[in-house]
C-alpha atoms as one frame of an Amber mdcrd trajectory, in Angstrom:
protein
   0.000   0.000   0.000   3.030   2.944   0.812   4.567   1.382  -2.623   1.065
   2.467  -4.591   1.142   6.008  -2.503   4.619   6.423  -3.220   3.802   6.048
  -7.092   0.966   8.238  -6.943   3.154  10.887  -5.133   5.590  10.399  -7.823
   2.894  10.603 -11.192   1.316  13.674  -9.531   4.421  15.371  -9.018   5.423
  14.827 -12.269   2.121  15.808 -13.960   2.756  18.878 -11.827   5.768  19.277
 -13.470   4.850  18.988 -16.628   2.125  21.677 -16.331   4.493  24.380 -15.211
   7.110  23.894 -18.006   3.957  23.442 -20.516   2.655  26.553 -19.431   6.268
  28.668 -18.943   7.175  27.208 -22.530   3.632  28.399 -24.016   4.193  32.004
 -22.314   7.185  32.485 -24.485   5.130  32.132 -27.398   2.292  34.682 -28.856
   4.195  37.797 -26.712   3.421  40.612 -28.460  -0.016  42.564 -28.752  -1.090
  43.775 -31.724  -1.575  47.331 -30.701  -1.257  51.053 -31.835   2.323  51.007
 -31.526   3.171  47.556 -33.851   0.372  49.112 -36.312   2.401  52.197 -36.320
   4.706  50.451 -38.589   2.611  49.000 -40.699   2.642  50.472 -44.858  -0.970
  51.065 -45.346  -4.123  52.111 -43.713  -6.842  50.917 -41.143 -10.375  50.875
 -41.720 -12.753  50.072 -38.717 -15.428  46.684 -39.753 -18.162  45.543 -38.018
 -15.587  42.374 -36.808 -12.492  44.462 -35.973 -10.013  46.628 -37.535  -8.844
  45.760 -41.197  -5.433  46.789 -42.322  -5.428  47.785 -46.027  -3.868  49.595
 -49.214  -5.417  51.362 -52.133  -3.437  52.615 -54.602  -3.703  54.028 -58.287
  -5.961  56.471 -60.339  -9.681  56.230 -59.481 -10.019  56.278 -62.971  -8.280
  53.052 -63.527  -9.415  49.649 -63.934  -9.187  48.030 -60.762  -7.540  44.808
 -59.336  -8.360  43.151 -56.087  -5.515  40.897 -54.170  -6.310  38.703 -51.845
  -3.848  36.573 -50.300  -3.621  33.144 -48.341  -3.834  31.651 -44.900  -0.035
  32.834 -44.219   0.313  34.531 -41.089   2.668  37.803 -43.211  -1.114  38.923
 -44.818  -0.744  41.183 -48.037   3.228  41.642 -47.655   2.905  38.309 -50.210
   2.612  40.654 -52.895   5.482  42.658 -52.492   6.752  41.830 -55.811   3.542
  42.386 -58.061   1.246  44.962 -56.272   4.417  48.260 -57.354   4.763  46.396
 -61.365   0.901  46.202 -61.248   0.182  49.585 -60.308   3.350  50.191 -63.085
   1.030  49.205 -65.512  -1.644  51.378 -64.664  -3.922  49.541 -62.295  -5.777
  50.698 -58.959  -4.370  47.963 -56.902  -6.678  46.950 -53.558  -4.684  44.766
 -51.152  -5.823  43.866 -47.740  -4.685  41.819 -44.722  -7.431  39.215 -43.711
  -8.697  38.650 -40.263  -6.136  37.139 -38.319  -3.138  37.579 -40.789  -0.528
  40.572 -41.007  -2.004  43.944 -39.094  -5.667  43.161 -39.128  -7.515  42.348
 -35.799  -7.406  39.087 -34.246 -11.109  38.534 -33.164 -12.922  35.506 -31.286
 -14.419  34.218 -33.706 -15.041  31.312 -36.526 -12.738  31.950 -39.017 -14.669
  30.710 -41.860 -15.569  31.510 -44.946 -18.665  33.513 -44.051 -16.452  35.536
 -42.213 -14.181  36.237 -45.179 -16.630  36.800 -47.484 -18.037  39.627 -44.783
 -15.142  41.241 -44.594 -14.645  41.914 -48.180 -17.896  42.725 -48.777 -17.976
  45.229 -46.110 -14.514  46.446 -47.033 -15.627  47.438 -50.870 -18.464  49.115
 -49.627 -17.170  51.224 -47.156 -14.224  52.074 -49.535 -17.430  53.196 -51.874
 -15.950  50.857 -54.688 -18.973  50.625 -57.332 -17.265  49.323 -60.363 -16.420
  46.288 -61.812 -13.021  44.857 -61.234 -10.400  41.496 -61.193  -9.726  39.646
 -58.298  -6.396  37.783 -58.008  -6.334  35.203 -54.982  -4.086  33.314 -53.705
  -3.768  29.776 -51.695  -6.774  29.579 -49.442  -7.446  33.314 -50.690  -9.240
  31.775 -53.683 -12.044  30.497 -51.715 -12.961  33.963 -50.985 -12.010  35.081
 -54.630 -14.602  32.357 -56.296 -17.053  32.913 -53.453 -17.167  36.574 -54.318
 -17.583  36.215 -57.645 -19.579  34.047 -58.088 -21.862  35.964 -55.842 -21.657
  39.114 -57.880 -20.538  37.854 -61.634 -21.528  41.582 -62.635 -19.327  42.942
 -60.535 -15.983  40.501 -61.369 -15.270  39.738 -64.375 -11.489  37.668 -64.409
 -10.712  35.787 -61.668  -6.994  34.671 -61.502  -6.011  31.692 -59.107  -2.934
  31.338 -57.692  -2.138  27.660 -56.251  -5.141  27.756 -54.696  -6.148  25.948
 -51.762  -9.911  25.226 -51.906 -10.243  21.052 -52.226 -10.669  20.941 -48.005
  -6.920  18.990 -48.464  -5.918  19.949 -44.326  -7.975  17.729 -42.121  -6.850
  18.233 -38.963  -5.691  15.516 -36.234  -8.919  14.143 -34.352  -6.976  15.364
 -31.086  -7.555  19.128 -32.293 -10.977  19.151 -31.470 -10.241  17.905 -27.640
  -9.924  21.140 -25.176  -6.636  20.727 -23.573  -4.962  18.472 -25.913  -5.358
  20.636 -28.648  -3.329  23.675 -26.446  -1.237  20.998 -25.744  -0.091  19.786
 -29.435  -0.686  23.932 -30.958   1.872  24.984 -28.731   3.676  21.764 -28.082
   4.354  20.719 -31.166   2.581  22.893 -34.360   3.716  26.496 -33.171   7.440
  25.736 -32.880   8.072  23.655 -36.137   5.523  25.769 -38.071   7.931  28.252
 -39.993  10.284  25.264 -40.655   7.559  22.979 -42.141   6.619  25.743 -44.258
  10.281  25.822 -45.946   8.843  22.528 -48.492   6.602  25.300 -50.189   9.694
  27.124 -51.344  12.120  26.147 -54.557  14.110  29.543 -53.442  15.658  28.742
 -49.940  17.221  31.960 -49.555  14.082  33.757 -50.559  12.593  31.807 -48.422
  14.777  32.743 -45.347  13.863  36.051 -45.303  10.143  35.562 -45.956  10.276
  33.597 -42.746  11.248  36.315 -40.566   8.126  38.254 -41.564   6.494  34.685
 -40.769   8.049  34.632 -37.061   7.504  38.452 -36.503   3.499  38.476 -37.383
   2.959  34.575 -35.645   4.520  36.417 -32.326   1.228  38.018 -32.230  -1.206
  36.995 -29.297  -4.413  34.487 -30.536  -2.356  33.297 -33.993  -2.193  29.711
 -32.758  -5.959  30.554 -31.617  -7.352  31.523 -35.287  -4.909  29.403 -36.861
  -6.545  26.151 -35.496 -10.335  27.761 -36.377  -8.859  28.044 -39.791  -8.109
  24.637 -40.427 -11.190  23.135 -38.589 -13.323  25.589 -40.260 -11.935  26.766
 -43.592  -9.067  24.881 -45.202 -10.574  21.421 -44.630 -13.798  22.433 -46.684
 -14.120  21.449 -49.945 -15.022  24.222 -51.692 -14.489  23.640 -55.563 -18.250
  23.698 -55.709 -17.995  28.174 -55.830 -16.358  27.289 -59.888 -20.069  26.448
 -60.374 -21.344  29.762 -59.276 -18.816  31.228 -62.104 -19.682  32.185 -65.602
 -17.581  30.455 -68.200 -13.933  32.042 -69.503 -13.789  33.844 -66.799 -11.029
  31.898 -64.461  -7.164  31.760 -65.375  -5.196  29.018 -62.771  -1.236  29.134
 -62.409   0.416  26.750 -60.421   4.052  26.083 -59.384   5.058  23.380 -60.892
   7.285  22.142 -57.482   4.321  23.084 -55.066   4.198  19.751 -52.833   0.262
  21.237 -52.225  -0.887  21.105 -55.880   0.285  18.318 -58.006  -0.468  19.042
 -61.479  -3.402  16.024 -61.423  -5.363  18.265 -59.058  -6.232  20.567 -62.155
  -8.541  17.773 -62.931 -11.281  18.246 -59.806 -11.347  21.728 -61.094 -11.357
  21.881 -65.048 -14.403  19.033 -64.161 -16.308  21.596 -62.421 -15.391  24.469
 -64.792 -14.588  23.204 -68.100 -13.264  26.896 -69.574 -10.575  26.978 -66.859
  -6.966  28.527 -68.572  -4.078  26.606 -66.446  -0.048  27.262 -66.407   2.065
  25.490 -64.823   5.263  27.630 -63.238   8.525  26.312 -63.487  10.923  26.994
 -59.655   8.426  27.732 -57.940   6.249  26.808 -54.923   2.959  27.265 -53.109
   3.890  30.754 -54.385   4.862  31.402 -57.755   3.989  34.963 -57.829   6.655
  35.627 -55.092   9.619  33.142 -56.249   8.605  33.912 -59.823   7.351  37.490
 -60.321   9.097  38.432 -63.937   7.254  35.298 -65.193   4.110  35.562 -63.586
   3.095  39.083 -63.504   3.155  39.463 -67.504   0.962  36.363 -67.362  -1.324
  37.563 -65.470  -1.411  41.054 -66.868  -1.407  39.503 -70.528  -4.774  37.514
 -69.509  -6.436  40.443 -67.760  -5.425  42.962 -70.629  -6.614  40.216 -73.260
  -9.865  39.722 -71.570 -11.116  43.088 -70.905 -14.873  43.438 -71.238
């Protein structure tokens, strides 16, 4: 009987254990606030939305024809299009980028990040910016969701949609586990947060490139609640099939480029989407990623500005 209390002493003590350096190793992650003085920094401008404060950048003639960017569940937000938004505006566009809920300098709310949510926020964004016109939307990753969603919602508004690698077959199913309070703090911070920059290196053909694009990575996942969202992303967003929005899309209206080394989007994946929209234009991008617009800019911006110029209505 003391030999059975002895090991109970000893499993509690440990379990105690455990939960302190569990919870001192979690406090060094997620320790900055996302406040006036880290938006201070930030290169565009904040609009207030019904679900928080949206971090954004308009740029170009009001007369011109305009392009909206909208990029993927990476934590950096519009600074993905560092190397397309200056040649686009080059060419003459009005360039709208914005940093989704959760992502880049955007708020962080409580919420279900979903695509409901997404598809609020840009509506609400547009319409507070009084933006009437027609216009292109170029989307990116899990970005296109909210790209097709939109248009297909208002095909008189959009009229080109171009999708980059896009992440919208519901691919990420997250671990069973995930959905268990407790376990799921317990393998976020335990094992996702600290190996997430480094798993993210596979999506990259340009390593250095890629170093430096994690920094940006480390500095905006330091923010408070990113594990938080992160996890109502995947449970609620990227493990959604949503191919079904090419339905809601008039015909030769949808251009796909793809990098040929992304380990997300194997060429044979074209196939689930040309069946649901027949008309779809595809390229495949050679050295590149999840991201060929940002490992392979001087090839894919004239693409895309050849199909958008080519198309005009």
């Amino acid at each position: 009987m003391m030999h059975l209390k002895k090991w109970i002493l000893a499993l509690l003590v440990f379990i105690a254990l455990f939960v302190i350096c569990f919870l001192f190793y979690r406090n060094t992650q997620e320790t900055a606030t996302l406040d006036n003085n880290a938006r201070s920094h930030a290169p565009g401008r904040f609009i207030q939305l019904r679900e928080g404060l949206v971090h954004y950048s308009l740029s170009g003639p009001d007369t011109a024809r305009l392009l909206v960017l909208i990029h993927g569940g990476g934590s950096t937000g519009m600074e993905v299009w560092k190397y397309n938004r200056s040649w686009l505006l080059s060419k003459g566009y009005r360039v709208l980028t914005y940093d989704l809920y959760g992502r880049g300098y955007s708020d962080r709310p409580d919420i279900t990040y979903d695509l409901a949510l997404y598809r609020r926020q840009l509506t609400a964004l547009l319409d507070t910016l009084h933006i009437r016109g027609s216009f292109d939307i170029i989307a990116m990753s899990m970005g296109a969701a909210i790209g097709m969603d939109y248009a297909g919602l208002h095909p008189e508004q959009v009229d080109h949609v171009v999708l980059l690698d896009p992440a919208a077959s519901g691919d990420l199913q997250p671990n069973k586990l995930l959905y268990v309070p407790g376990l799921s703090d317990l393998m976020m911070s335990g094992y996702w947060y600290p190996r997430s920059i480094e798993k993210q290196r596979k999506e990259f053909v340009n390593q250095p490139l890629f170093n430096d694009y994690a920094k940006r990575l480390a500095y905006f996942m330091n923010f408070k609640g990113y594990k938080r969202l992160t996890l109502s992303t995947w449970m609620n967003m990227l493990s959604k099939n949503q191919l079904y929005l090419l339905k809601n899309i008039p015909p030769n209206r949808i251009m796909l480029l793809y990098g040929r080394q992304d380990p997300f989007f194997p060429p044979e994946k074209l196939d689930g989407y040309r069946l649901l929209y027949p008309s779809l234009l595809a390229h495949e991008i050679n050295n590149a990623g999840h991201m060929p617009h940002y490992e392979q800019p001087d090839v894919v911006n004239p693409l895309m500005y050849d199909y958008l110029t080519n198309n005009m209505k």
